[in-house]
Tab-separated table of C-alpha atoms and ligand atoms in Angstrom:
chain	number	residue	atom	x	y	z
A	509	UNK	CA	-8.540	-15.779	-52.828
A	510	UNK	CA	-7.832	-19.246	-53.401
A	511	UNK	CA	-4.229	-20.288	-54.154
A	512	UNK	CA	-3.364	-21.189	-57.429
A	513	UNK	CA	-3.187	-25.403	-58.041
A	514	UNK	CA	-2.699	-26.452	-61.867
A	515	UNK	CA	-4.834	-29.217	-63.922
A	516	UNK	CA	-1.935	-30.236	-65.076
A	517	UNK	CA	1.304	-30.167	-64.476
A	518	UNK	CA	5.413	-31.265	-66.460
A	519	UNK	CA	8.440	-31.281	-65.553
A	520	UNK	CA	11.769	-31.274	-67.407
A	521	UNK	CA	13.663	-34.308	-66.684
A	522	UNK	CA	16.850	-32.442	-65.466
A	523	UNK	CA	14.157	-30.740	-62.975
A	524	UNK	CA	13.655	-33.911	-60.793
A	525	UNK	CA	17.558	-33.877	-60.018
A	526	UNK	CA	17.480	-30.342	-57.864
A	527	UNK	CA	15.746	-30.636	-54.555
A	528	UNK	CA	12.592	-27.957	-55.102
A	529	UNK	CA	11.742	-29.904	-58.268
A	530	UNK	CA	11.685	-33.098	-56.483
A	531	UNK	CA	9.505	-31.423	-53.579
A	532	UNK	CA	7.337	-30.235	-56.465
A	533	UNK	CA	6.559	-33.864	-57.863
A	534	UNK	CA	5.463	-34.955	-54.802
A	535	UNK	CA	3.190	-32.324	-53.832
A	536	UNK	CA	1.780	-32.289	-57.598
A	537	UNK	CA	1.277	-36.278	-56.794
A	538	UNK	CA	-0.031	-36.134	-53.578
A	539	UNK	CA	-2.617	-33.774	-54.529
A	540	UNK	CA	-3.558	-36.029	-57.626
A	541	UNK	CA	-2.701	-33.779	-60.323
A	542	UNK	CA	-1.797	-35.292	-63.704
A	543	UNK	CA	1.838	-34.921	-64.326
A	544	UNK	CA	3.648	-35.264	-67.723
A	545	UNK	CA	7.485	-35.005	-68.946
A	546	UNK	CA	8.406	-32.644	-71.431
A	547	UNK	CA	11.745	-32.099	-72.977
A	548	UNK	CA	12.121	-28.801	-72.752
A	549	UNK	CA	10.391	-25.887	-71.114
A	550	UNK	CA	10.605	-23.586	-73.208
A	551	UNK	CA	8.377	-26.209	-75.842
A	552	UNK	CA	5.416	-27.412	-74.398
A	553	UNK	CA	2.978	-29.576	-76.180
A	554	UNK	CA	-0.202	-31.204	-74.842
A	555	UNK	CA	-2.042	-27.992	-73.253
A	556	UNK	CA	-5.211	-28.354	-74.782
A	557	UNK	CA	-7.375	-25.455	-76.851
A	558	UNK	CA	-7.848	-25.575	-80.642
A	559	UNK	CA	-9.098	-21.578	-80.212
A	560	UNK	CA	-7.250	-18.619	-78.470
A	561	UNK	CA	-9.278	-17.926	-75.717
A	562	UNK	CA	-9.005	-22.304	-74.713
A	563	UNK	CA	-6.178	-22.104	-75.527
A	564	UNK	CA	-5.086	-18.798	-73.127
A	565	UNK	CA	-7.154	-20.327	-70.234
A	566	UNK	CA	-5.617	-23.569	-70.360
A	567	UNK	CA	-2.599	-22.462	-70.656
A	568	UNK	CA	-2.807	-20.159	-66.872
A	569	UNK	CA	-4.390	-24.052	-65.710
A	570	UNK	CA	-0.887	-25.373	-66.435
A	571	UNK	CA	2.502	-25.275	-64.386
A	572	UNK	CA	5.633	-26.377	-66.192
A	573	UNK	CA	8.225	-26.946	-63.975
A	574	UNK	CA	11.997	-26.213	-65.172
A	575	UNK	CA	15.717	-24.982	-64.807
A	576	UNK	CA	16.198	-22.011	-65.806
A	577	UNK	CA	19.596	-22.191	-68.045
A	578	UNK	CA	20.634	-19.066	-69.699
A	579	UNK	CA	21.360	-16.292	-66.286
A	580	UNK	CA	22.654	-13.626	-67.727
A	581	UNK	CA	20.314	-10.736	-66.448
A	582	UNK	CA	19.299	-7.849	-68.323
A	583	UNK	CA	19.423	-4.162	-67.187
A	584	UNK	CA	15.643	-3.622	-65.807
A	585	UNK	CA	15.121	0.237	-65.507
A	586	UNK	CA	13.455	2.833	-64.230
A	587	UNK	CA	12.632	-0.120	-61.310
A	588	UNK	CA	15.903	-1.786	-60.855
A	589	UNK	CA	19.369	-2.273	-62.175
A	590	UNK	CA	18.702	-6.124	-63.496
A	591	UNK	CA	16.387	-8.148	-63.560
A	592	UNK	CA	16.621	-12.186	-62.803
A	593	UNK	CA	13.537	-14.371	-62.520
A	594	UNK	CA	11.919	-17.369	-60.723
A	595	UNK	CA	9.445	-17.840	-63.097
A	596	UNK	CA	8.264	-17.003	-66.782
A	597	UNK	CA	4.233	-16.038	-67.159
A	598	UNK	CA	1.593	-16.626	-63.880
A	599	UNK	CA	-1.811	-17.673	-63.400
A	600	UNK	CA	-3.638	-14.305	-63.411
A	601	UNK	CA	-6.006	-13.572	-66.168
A	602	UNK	CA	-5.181	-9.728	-66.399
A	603	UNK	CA	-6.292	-8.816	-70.242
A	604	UNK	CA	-3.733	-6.061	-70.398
A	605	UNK	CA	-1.156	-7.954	-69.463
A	606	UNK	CA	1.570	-7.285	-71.983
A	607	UNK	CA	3.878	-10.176	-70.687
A	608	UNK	CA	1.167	-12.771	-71.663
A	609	UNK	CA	1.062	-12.002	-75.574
A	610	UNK	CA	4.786	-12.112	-75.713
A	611	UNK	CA	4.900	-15.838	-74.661
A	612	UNK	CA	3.460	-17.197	-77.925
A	613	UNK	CA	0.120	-18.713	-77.554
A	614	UNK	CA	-0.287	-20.540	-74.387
A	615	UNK	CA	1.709	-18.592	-71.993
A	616	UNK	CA	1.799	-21.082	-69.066
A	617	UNK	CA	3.335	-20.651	-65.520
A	618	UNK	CA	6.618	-21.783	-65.322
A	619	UNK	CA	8.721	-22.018	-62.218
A	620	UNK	CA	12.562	-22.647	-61.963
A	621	UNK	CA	14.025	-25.180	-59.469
A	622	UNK	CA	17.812	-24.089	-59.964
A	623	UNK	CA	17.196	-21.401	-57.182
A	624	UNK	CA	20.763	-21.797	-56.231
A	625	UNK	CA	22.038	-21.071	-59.016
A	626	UNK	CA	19.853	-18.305	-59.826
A	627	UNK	CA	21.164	-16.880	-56.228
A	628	UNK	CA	24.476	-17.428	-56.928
A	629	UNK	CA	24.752	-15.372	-60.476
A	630	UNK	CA	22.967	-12.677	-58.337
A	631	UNK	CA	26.182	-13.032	-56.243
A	632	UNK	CA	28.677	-12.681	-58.459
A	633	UNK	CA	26.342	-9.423	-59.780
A	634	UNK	CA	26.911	-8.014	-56.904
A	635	UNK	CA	30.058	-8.473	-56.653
A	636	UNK	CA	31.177	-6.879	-60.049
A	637	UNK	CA	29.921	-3.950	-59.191
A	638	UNK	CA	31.446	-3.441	-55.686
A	639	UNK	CA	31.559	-1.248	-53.940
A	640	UNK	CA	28.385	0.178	-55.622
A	641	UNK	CA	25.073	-1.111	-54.152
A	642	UNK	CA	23.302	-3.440	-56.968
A	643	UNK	CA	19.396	-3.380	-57.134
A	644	UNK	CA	17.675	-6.475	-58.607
A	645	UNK	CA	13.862	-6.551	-59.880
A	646	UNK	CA	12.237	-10.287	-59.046
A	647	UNK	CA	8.944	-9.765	-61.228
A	648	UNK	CA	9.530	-8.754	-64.695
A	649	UNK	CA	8.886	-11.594	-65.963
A	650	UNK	CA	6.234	-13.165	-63.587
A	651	UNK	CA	4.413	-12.735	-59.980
A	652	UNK	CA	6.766	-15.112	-57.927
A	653	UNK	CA	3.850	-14.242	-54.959
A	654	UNK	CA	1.295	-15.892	-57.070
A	655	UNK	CA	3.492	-19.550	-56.896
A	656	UNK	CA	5.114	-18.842	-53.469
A	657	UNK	CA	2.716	-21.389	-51.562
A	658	UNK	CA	4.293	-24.274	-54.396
A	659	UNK	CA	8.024	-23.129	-54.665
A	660	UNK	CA	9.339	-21.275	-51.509
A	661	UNK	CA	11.613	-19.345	-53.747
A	662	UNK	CA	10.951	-15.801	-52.757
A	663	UNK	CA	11.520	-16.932	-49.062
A	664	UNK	CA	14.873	-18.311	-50.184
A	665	UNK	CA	15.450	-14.959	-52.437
A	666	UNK	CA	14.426	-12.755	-49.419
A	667	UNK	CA	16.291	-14.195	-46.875
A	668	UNK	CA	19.485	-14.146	-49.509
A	669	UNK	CA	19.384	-10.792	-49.806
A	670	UNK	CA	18.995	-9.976	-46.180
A	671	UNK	CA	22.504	-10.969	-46.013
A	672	UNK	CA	23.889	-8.933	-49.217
A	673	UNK	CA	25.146	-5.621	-47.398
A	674	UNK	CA	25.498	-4.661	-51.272
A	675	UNK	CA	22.357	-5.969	-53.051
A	676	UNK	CA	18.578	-4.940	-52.754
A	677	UNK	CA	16.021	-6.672	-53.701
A	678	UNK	CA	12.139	-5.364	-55.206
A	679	UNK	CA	9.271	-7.443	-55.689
A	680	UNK	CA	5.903	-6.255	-57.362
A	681	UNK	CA	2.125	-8.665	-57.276
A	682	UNK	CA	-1.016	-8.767	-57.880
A	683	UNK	CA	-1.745	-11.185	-55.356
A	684	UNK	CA	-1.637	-11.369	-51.491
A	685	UNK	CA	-0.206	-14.797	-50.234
A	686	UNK	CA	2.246	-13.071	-48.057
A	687	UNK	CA	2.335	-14.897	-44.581
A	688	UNK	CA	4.903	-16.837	-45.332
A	689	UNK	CA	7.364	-14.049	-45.873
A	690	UNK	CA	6.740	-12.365	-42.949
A	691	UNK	CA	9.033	-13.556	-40.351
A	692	UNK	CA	12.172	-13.155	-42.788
A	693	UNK	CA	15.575	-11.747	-41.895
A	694	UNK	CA	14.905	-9.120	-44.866
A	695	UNK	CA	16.906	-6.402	-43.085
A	696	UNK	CA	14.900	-3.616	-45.815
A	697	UNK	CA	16.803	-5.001	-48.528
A	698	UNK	CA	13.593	-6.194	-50.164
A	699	UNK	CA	11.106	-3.740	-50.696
A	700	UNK	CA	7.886	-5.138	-51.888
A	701	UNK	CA	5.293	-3.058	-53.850
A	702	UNK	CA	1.592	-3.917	-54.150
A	703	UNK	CA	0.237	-3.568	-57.957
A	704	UNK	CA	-3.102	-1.526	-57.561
A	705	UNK	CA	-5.861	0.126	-59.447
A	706	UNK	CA	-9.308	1.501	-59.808
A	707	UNK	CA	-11.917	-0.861	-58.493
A	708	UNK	CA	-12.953	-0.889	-62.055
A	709	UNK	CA	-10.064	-1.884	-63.773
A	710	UNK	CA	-9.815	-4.532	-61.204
A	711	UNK	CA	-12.525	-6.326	-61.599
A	712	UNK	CA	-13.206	-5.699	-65.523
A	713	UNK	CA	-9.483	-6.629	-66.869
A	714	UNK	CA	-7.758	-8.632	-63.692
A	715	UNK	CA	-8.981	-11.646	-63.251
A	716	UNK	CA	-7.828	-14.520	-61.066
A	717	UNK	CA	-5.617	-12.068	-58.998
A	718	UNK	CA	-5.948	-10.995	-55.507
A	719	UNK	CA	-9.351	-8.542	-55.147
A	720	UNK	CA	-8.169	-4.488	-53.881
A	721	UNK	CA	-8.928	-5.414	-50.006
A	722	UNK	CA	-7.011	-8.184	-50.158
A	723	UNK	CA	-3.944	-6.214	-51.772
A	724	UNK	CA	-4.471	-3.718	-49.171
A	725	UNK	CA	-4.619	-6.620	-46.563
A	726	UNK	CA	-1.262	-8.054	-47.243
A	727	UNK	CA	0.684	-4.371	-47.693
A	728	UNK	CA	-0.272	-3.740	-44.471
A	729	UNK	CA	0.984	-7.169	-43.289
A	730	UNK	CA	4.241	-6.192	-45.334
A	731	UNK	CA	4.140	-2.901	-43.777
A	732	UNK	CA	4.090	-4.268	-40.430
A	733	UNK	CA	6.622	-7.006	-40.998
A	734	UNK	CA	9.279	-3.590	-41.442
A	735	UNK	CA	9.910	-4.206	-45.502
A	736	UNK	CA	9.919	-1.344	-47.608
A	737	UNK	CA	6.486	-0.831	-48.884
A	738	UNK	CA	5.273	1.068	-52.385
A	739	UNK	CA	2.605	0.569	-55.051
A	740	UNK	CA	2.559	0.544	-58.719
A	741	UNK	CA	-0.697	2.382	-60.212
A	742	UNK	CA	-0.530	0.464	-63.541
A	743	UNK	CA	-1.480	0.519	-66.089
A	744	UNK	CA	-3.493	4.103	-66.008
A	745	UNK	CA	-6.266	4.318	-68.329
A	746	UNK	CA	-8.793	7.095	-68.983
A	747	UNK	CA	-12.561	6.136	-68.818
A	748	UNK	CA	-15.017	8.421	-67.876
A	749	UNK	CA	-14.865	8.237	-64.308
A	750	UNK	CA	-11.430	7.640	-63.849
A	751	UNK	CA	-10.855	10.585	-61.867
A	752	UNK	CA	-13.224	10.026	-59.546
A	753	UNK	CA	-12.220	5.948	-58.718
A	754	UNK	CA	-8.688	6.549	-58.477
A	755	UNK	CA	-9.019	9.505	-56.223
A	756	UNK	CA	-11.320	6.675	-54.436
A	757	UNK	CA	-8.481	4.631	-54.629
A	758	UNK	CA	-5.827	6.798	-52.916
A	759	UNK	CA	-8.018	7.621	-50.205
A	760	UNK	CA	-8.828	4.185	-49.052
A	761	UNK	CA	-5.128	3.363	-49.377
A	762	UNK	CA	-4.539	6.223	-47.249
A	763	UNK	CA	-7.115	5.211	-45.222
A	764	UNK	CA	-6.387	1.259	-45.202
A	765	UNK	CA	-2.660	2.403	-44.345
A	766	UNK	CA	-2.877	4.312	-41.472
A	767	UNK	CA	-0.463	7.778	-40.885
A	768	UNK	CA	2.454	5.742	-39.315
A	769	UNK	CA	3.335	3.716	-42.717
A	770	UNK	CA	2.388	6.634	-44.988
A	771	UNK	CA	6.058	8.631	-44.467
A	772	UNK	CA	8.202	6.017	-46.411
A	773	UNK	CA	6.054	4.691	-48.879
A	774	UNK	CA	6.863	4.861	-52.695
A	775	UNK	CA	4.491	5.130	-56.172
A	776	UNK	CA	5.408	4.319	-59.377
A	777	UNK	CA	3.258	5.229	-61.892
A	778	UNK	CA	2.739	3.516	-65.742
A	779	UNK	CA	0.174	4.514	-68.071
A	780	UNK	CA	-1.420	2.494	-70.555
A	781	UNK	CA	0.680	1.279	-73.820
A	782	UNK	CA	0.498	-1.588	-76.577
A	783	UNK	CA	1.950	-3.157	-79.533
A	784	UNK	CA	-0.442	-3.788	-82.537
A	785	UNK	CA	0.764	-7.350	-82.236
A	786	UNK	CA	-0.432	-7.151	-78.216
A	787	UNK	CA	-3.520	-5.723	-79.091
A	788	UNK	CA	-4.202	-8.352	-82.277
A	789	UNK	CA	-3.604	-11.105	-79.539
A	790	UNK	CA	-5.797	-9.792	-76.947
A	791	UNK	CA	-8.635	-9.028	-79.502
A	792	UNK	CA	-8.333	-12.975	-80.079
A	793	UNK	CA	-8.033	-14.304	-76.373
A	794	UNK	CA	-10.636	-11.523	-75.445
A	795	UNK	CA	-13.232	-10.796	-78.145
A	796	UNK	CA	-15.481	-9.149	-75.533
A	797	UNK	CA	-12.740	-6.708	-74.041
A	798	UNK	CA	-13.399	-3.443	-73.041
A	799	UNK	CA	-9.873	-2.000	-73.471
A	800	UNK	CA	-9.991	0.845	-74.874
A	801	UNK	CA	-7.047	0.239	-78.220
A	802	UNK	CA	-8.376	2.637	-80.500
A	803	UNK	CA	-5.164	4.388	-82.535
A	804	UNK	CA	-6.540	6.941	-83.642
A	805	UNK	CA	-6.957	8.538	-79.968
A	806	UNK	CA	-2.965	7.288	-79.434
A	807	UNK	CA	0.201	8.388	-80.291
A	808	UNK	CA	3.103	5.821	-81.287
A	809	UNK	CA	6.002	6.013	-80.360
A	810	UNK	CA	9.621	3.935	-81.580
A	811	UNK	CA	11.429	1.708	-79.993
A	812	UNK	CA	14.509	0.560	-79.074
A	813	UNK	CA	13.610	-3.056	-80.192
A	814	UNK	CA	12.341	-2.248	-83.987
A	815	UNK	CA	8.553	-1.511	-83.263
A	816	UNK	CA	6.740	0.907	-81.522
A	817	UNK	CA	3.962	1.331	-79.284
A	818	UNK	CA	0.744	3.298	-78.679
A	819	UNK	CA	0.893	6.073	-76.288
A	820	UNK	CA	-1.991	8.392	-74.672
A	821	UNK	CA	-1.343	11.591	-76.309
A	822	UNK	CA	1.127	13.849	-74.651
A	823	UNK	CA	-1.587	16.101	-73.572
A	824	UNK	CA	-3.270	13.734	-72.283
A	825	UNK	CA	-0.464	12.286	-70.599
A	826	UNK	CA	0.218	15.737	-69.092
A	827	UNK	CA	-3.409	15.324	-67.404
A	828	UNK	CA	-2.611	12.049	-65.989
A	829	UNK	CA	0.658	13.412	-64.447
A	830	UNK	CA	-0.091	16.467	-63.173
A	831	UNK	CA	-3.882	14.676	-62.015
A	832	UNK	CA	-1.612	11.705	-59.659
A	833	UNK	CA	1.013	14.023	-58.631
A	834	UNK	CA	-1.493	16.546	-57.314
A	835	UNK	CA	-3.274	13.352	-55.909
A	836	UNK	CA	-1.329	11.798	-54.406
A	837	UNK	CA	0.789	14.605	-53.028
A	838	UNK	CA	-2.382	15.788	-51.025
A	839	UNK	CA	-2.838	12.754	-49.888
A	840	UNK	CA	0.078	11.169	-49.118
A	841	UNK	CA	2.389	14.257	-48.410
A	842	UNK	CA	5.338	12.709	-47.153
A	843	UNK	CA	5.079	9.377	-50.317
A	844	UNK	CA	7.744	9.377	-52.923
A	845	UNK	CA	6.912	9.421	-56.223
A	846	UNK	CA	9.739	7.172	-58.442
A	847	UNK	CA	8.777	7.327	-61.859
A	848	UNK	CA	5.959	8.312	-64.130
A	849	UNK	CA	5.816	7.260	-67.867
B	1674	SF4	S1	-0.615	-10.516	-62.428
B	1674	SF4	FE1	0.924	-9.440	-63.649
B	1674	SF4	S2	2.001	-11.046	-64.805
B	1674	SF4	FE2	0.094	-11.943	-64.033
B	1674	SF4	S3	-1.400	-11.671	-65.708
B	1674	SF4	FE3	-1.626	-9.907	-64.335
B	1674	SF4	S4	-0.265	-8.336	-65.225
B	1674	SF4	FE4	0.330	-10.313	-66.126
């Protein structure tokens, strides 16, 4: 797929004193792309779009570039034990994508140039917790892959954490950029996994990300580069032929793959969920959408942070579980399965 270039680009003023943001400018410059200063990145004006769906498109046109200030991490589980970020938001188009209607209403990539820093809080994370070994998740809060070929970041992050003896590393994307991460001192402390799903949901919710073959493309590229490798089957939805694409879908992983790689890969599993604010956003960026966000087939659930969300069913859920773990267990016998929820 082709990389991701902005229309339009800012930058925070304090950006242009670190290195990467100064690296940034120029590139944006040389490459003719209208850049503006804005005070703060958290508060951009000037991205046009009077409507929501403008609006939402020209918001994934537009890179802000920033420091990231406040890094204190928060506890990131099941995947990790914090997570820290590059970035805030990323130019895929995914209509599911719960991050995007939590960033008001033009959720625009932003990428931080205070990578030192950021590396250096991990540090001192790490070493709090000695001698315990301190896992860190790099994509809550973006796809640092999609932005790689404008920041270098995850190459810096990567070849950090090759020399933590005490801190790992995970990475999760949607997109498949990877060659310049291949000839990294990683030492297995990152492990990378590859976000995948039925050809369906592919190409009706995720647009502007990599397409399946070229997911499948770069994990093996990963694979053979000696990182970790696992996948995330998210989000799960039912439709009526879901069983038979994602049992598509395993077998052409398993197939893509090859038996050597097959023993130490990992699957984490998410099914569907959403907010009734989510869902009232992506009903206005996506008035066509064929998410299914019907509650009366759901079940909500509390939580922690004062509202809940809608569930599949818990027999329903059942049928999902016991459907991938079956699934995948005939398939990939040896594969570890993390989480499911
Ligand atoms: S790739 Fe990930 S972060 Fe980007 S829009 Fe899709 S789900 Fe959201």
């Amino acid at each position: 797929m082709k990389l991701f270039m902005p229309v339009r680009v800012f930058f925070e003023p304090q950006a242009l004193e670190y290195p990467l943001g100064k690296e940034i400018y120029k590139k944006m410059e040389n490459a003719n792309i209208p850049i503006k200063i804005t005070p703060s990145h958290n508060r951009v004006t000037g991205i046009p779009g009077d409507t929501p769906q403008i609006g939402y498109r020209e918001a994934k046109r537009t890179l802000v570039v920033g420091v990231k200030k406040s890094l204190k991490f928060d506890p990131c589980r099941p995947s990790a034990d914090y997570q820290f970020t590059l970035g805030t938001s990323c130019p895929g188009g995914c209509q599911y994508c719960y991050l995007a209607t939590t960033l008001g209403r033009k959720p625009y990539v932003r990428i931080y140039v205070n990578i030192d820093e950021i590396l250096d809080t991990i540090r001192h994370y790490i070493e709090k917790n000695l001698p315990a070994v301190t896992s860190f998740e790099a994509a809550s809060t973006s796809d640092p892959v999609a932005v790689e070929h404008l920041t270098g970041s995850l190459r810096k992050t990567i070849n950090f954490f090759g020399q933590q003896t005490h801190g790992k590393l995970r990475v999760v994307t949607k997109f498949a950029n990877v060659d310049n991460l291949l000839d990294l001192e990683h030492h297995r402390r990152t492990k990378f996994r590859f976000s995948i799903n039925s050809r369906y949901v592919i190409s009706t919710f995720e647009a502007n990300t990599a397409s399946f073959e070229e997911r499948l493309e770069a994990a093996g590229k990963i694979a053979q580069a000696g990182y970790p490798l696992g996948f995330i089957i998210a989000p799960l939805f039912f439709y009526e032929t879901w069983q038979e694409d994602y049992q598509e879908l395993l077998t052409k992983l398993a197939r893509s793959l090859g038996a050597s790689t097959q023993e130490e890969i990992s699957f984490e599993l998410i099914s569907h969920r959403y907010t009734a604010r989510a869902k009232k956003i992506i009903l206005e960026r996506f008035p066509q959408t064929k998410l299914e966000m019907e509650e009366s087939t759901r079940k909500y659930k509390w939580g922690k942070y004062g509202y809940g969300k809608y569930l599949y069913p818990p027999e329903k859920l059942e049928q999902l579980k016991s459907f991938f773990f079956n699934e995948i267990n005939r398939v990939f016998p040896q594969a570890q399965i993390e989480y499911f929820i």
